[in-house]
Coordinates of N, CA and C in Angstrom, one line a residue:
M1 N 18.2 2.3 7.2 CA 18.4 1.1 6.6 C 17.6 0.1 7.6
P2 N 16.4 -0.5 6.6 CA 16.0 -1.6 7.4 C 16.9 -2.4 8.1
K3 N 16.3 -3.5 9.0 CA 17.6 -4.7 9.6 C 16.7 -5.8 9.0
T4 N 16.0 -5.7 7.9 CA 15.5 -7.4 7.9 C 16.7 -7.9 6.8
T5 N 17.6 -7.5 5.9 CA 18.5 -8.0 5.8 C 20.0 -8.4 6.4
N6 N 20.5 -9.1 6.2 CA 21.5 -9.6 6.6 C 22.5 -9.8 6.0
P7 N 23.4 -9.3 5.9 CA 24.5 -9.1 5.2 C 25.9 -10.2 5.3
R8 N 25.1 -10.8 6.0 CA 26.3 -12.2 5.7 C 25.8 -13.5 5.2
K9 N 24.3 -13.2 4.9 CA 23.7 -14.1 4.2 C 24.2 -14.6 2.2
T10 N 24.3 -15.4 1.8 CA 24.8 -15.4 0.7 C 24.3 -15.8 -0.3
D11 N 22.8 -15.8 0.4 CA 21.9 -15.7 -0.9 C 21.1 -14.4 -1.4
L12 N 21.7 -13.7 -1.1 CA 21.6 -12.1 -1.9 C 21.4 -12.1 -3.3
A13 N 20.3 -11.3 -3.3 CA 20.7 -11.3 -5.1 C 20.5 -9.6 -5.2
L14 N 20.8 -9.0 -6.6 CA 20.3 -8.2 -6.9 C 19.3 -7.5 -7.9
Y15 N 18.2 -6.6 -7.3 CA 16.9 -6.2 -7.6 C 16.8 -5.1 -8.0
R16 N 16.0 -4.4 -9.5 CA 16.2 -3.7 -9.7 C 14.7 -3.5 -10.0
L17 N 14.1 -2.5 -9.5 CA 12.6 -1.6 -9.2 C 12.5 -1.0 -10.0
E18 N 11.0 -0.6 -10.6 CA 11.0 0.5 -12.0 C 9.7 1.1 -11.8
P19 N 9.2 1.8 -11.4 CA 7.9 2.5 -11.4 C 7.2 2.2 -13.3
L20 N 5.8 2.0 -12.9 CA 4.9 1.8 -14.5 C 4.9 2.6 -15.0
Q21 N 5.5 3.2 -16.0 CA 5.3 4.7 -16.8 C 3.6 5.1 -16.5
S22 N 2.7 4.0 -16.8 CA 1.3 4.4 -16.7 C 0.7 4.7 -15.4
M23 N 1.6 4.4 -14.3 CA 1.3 5.0 -13.1 C 1.7 6.0 -12.6
L24 N 2.7 6.7 -13.7 CA 3.7 7.7 -12.4 C 3.1 8.8 -12.0
G25 N 1.6 9.0 -12.7 CA 1.2 10.0 -12.3 C 0.1 10.1 -11.1
R26 N 0.1 8.9 -10.8 CA -1.2 8.7 -9.7 C -0.8 9.3 -8.4
E27 N -1.4 10.1 -7.5 CA -1.3 10.9 -5.9 C -0.4 9.9 -5.1
E28 N -0.3 8.7 -5.4 CA 0.8 7.6 -4.1 C 1.8 7.7 -4.2
W29 N 2.1 8.3 -5.6 CA 3.7 8.6 -5.8 C 4.2 9.5 -4.8
A30 N 3.2 10.8 -3.6 CA 3.6 11.7 -3.2 C 4.4 10.7 -2.1
A31 N 3.9 9.3 -1.6 CA 4.5 8.8 -0.5 C 5.9 8.1 -0.6
S32 N 6.6 8.2 -1.4 CA 8.2 8.2 -2.1 C 8.9 9.7 -2.7
T33 N 9.7 9.6 -2.3 CA 10.8 10.6 -2.3 C 11.5 10.7 -4.1
I34 N 11.6 9.3 -4.4 CA 11.5 9.0 -6.0 C 11.0 8.3 -6.7
K35 N 11.0 8.4 -8.0 CA 9.8 8.4 -8.7 C 10.8 7.3 -10.2
E36 N 12.1 6.8 -9.9 CA 13.0 6.5 -11.0 C 13.7 5.4 -10.7
T37 N 14.2 4.2 -11.5 CA 14.4 2.9 -11.8 C 15.6 2.9 -10.0
C38 N 15.7 1.9 -9.6 CA 16.6 2.1 -8.6 C 16.8 0.7 -8.0
W39 N 18.2 0.0 -7.5 CA 18.2 -1.0 -7.3 C 18.8 -1.6 -5.6
V40 N 18.2 -3.4 -4.8 CA 18.9 -3.1 -3.9 C 19.2 -4.6 -3.7
Q41 N 20.5 -5.0 -3.2 CA 19.9 -6.2 -2.8 C 19.6 -6.8 -1.8
A42 N 18.6 -7.5 -1.7 CA 17.8 -8.2 -1.0 C 17.6 -9.8 -1.1
T43 N 17.1 -10.4 0.2 CA 17.1 -12.0 0.1 C 15.7 -12.5 -0.8
S44 N 15.1 -11.6 -1.2 CA 13.7 -11.9 -1.9 C 12.6 -10.4 -2.7
E45 N 12.1 -11.0 -3.2 CA 11.3 -9.6 -4.0 C 10.4 -8.3 -2.9
Q46 N 9.9 -9.6 -1.9 CA 9.3 -9.0 -1.1 C 9.9 -8.1 0.0
E47 N 11.2 -8.6 0.1 CA 12.2 -7.9 0.7 C 12.8 -6.5 0.1
A48 N 13.3 -6.8 -1.3 CA 13.7 -5.6 -2.2 C 12.5 -4.5 -2.0
R49 N 11.0 -4.9 -1.8 CA 10.4 -3.6 -2.2 C 10.2 -3.4 -0.9
A50 N 9.8 -3.7 -0.1 CA 10.1 -3.0 1.9 C 11.0 -2.6 2.1
I51 N 12.7 -2.8 1.7 CA 13.6 -2.0 1.8 C 13.1 -0.4 0.8
V52 N 13.0 -0.4 -0.1 CA 12.8 0.6 -0.9 C 11.6 1.1 -0.3
E53 N 10.5 0.7 0.0 CA 9.7 2.0 0.6 C 10.0 2.6 1.5
V54 N 10.9 1.5 2.4 CA 11.5 2.5 3.7 C 11.9 3.6 3.3
E55 N 13.0 3.0 2.6 CA 14.2 4.3 2.4 C 14.1 5.4 1.7
T56 N 12.6 4.9 1.0 CA 12.4 6.8 -0.1 C 11.0 7.2 0.5
R57 N 10.4 6.7 1.8 CA 9.3 7.3 2.2 C 10.2 8.7 2.9
P58 N 9.0 9.8 2.5 CA 9.3 10.8 2.9 C 9.1 11.2 4.4
P59 N 10.1 11.9 5.3 CA 9.6 12.4 6.7 C 8.4 12.8 6.7
Q60 N 7.9 13.0 7.5 CA 6.0 13.0 8.0 C 6.5 14.4 8.0
S61 N 7.4 15.2 8.3 CA 6.9 16.5 8.4 C 6.9 17.5 7.1
H62 N 7.8 16.5 6.1 CA 7.8 16.6 4.6 C 6.7 16.4 3.5
A63 N 6.0 15.2 4.0 CA 5.0 14.8 3.4 C 3.8 15.2 3.0
P64 N 3.1 15.6 1.5 CA 2.3 16.2 1.2 C 1.1 15.1 1.7
V65 N 1.1 14.1 2.3 CA -0.2 13.3 3.0 C 0.0 13.0 3.9
T66 N -0.6 12.5 5.1 CA -0.5 12.3 6.6 C -0.4 10.8 5.8
L67 N 0.3 10.4 7.6 CA 0.6 8.8 8.0 C -1.1 8.3 8.2
P68 N -1.3 7.0 7.8 CA -0.8 6.1 7.1 C -1.1 6.4 5.6
F69 N -0.1 6.0 4.6 CA -0.4 6.4 3.4 C 0.5 5.3 2.5
F70 N -0.1 4.8 1.2 CA 0.1 3.7 0.6 C 1.9 4.4 -0.6
S71 N 2.3 3.3 0.0 CA 3.9 3.2 -1.0 C 4.0 2.4 -2.3
P72 N 3.7 3.0 -3.5 CA 3.9 2.5 -4.9 C 5.0 1.2 -4.6
W73 N 5.9 1.6 -4.2 CA 7.3 0.3 -4.4 C 6.6 -1.0 -3.8
S74 N 5.6 -1.0 -3.0 CA 5.3 -2.0 -2.0 C 4.4 -2.7 -3.3
S75 N 3.8 -2.5 -4.4 CA 2.8 -2.9 -5.1 C 3.0 -3.0 -6.8
S76 N 2.9 -4.4 -7.1 CA 3.1 -4.7 -8.7 C 2.5 -3.8 -9.8
S77 N 1.5 -3.4 -9.2 CA 0.2 -2.7 -10.0 C 1.1 -1.0 -10.6
F78 N 1.7 -0.5 -9.6 CA 2.8 0.3 -9.7 C 4.5 0.7 -10.4
T79 N 4.9 -0.4 -9.8 CA 6.4 -1.1 -9.9 C 6.6 -2.4 -10.0
S80 N 7.7 -2.5 -11.1 CA 8.2 -4.0 -11.4 C 9.5 -4.0 -10.3
C81 N 9.7 -5.1 -10.2 CA 11.0 -5.7 -9.3 C 11.4 -7.1 -10.1
T82 N 12.3 -6.7 -10.3 CA 13.1 -7.8 -11.1 C 14.5 -8.4 -10.9
R83 N 14.6 -9.7 -10.4 CA 16.0 -10.3 -9.9 C 16.6 -10.1 -11.1
E84 N 18.0 -9.6 -11.1 CA 18.9 -9.4 -12.0 C 20.2 -10.2 -11.7
S85 N 20.0 -10.6 -10.8 CA 21.6 -11.6 -10.8 C 21.4 -12.2 -9.4
D86 N 22.8 -12.7 -9.2 CA 22.7 -13.5 -7.7 C 24.1 -12.8 -7.0
G87 N 24.3 -12.8 -5.6 CA 25.7 -13.1 -5.4 C 26.3 -11.5 -6.5
V88 N 26.0 -10.5 -6.6 CA 26.7 -9.9 -7.5 C 27.4 -8.9 -6.7
E89 N 28.3 -8.6 -7.0 CA 29.2 -7.3 -6.3 C 28.5 -6.1 -6.4
S90 N 28.7 -5.0 -5.5 CA 27.7 -4.0 -5.3 C 28.7 -3.1 -4.2
P91 N 28.9 -1.7 -5.0 CA 29.5 -0.9 -4.1 C 29.0 -0.7 -3.0
Y92 N 27.6 -0.6 -2.6 CA 26.7 -0.3 -1.1 C 26.5 -1.6 -1.1
P93 N 26.2 -1.6 0.5 CA 25.7 -2.9 1.3 C 24.4 -3.3 0.9
A94 N 24.1 -4.3 1.5 CA 23.0 -5.3 1.2 C 22.0 -4.4 2.2
G95 N 20.7 -4.1 1.6 CA 19.8 -3.4 2.1 C 19.3 -1.9 1.8
A96 N 21.3 -1.4 1.3 CA 20.8 0.3 0.8 C 20.7 0.6 -1.0
V97 N 19.5 1.3 -1.2 CA 18.9 1.6 -2.2 C 20.0 2.4 -3.0
Y98 N 20.1 2.2 -4.3 CA 20.3 3.1 -4.9 C 19.9 3.3 -6.4
T99 N 20.3 4.7 -7.0 CA 20.0 4.9 -8.6 C 20.8 4.8 -9.5
R100 N 20.8 5.2 -10.6 CA 22.1 6.0 -11.3 C 22.8 7.0 -10.9
D101 N 22.3 7.7 -10.2 CA 22.9 8.9 -9.4 C 23.7 8.9 -8.3
G102 N 23.1 7.4 -7.9 CA 23.9 6.9 -6.7 C 23.0 6.4 -5.0
L103 N 23.3 6.7 -3.8 CA 22.8 5.8 -2.5 C 21.7 7.1 -2.5
V104 N 20.6 6.3 -2.1 CA 19.6 7.0 -1.8 C 19.8 6.7 0.0
T105 N 19.5 8.1 0.7 CA 19.6 8.3 2.1 C 18.2 7.9 2.5
E106 N 18.1 7.1 3.7 CA 16.9 6.7 4.6 C 16.2 8.5 4.5
A107 N 15.1 8.0 4.7 CA 14.1 9.5 5.3 C 14.6 10.7 4.8
T108 N 15.1 11.1 3.8 CA 15.0 11.8 3.1 C 15.4 12.0 1.5
G109 N 15.4 11.1 1.3 CA 15.7 10.2 -0.3 C 16.5 10.9 -1.0
S110 N 17.7 11.6 -0.1 CA 18.6 12.5 -1.2 C 19.6 11.7 -1.3
R111 N 20.1 11.5 -2.7 CA 21.7 11.1 -2.7 C 22.8 11.2 -2.4
A112 N 23.6 10.4 -1.8 CA 24.7 10.5 -1.2 C 25.6 10.6 -2.6
N113 N 26.5 11.0 -3.4 CA 26.7 11.4 -4.3 C 27.8 10.1 -3.9
E114 N 27.9 8.8 -3.9 CA 28.8 7.9 -4.0 C 29.0 7.4 -5.3
H115 N 29.5 7.6 -6.2 CA 29.3 6.9 -7.5 C 30.6 5.8 -7.9
S116 N 30.1 4.6 -8.2 CA 31.5 3.9 -8.3 C 32.3 4.0 -9.6
K117 N 33.4 3.9 -9.8 CA 33.9 3.9 -11.1 C 34.6 2.4 -11.6
G118 N 33.9 2.6 -13.1 CA 33.8 1.5 -13.7 C 32.5 0.7 -13.5
R119 N 31.5 1.0 -13.5 CA 30.5 0.0 -12.9 C 29.6 -0.3 -14.0
N120 N 28.9 -0.8 -14.5 CA 28.1 -1.7 -15.6 C 26.8 -0.8 -15.8
D121 N 26.8 -1.1 -17.2 CA 25.9 -0.2 -17.3 C 24.3 -0.1 -17.3
A122 N 24.2 -1.6 -17.3 CA 23.0 -2.6 -16.8 C 22.2 -2.2 -15.2
H123 N 23.1 -1.4 -14.5 CA 23.0 -0.8 -13.3 C 24.0 -0.5 -12.8
P124 N 23.4 1.0 -11.6 CA 24.8 1.8 -11.5 C 26.1 0.5 -10.7

C-alpha cells in the first residue's frame, strides 16, 4: 500500500473510481490489473487516483507492456473519481483499494476474498 495516506488523519473521504465505458477498449488498460469500479479512502482525488494506480499496477514480469507505462486510473480522460462521503466507516484500512468483490492486493491485483457483512449497496 502506498505510504501517502496517514490512517490517523480525520479528513479521509471515500472515493469511487470508475472506468469510462468509452475508454475500456484502449491499450492503456494493460497497465491495470482491474477494469471495474473501485473504492478507496484518501485525503484527496489526486491521492485516491495515485493509490489505485499503484495498487492495480501489474508486476513488471506480467505486464504486456514495458515500464514506464501510463495508468488509466491517473487520468480523468479514462476514469471518473467521485468523492462519495466523508469519514465513512470502511471494513478496509485507509489507502486500501477494493471492488464489489473485495480487497485488491498490491502487485497482483488479485482480490483477497474479504467481504463485509451487511455492507451498503452503494459501495462494498
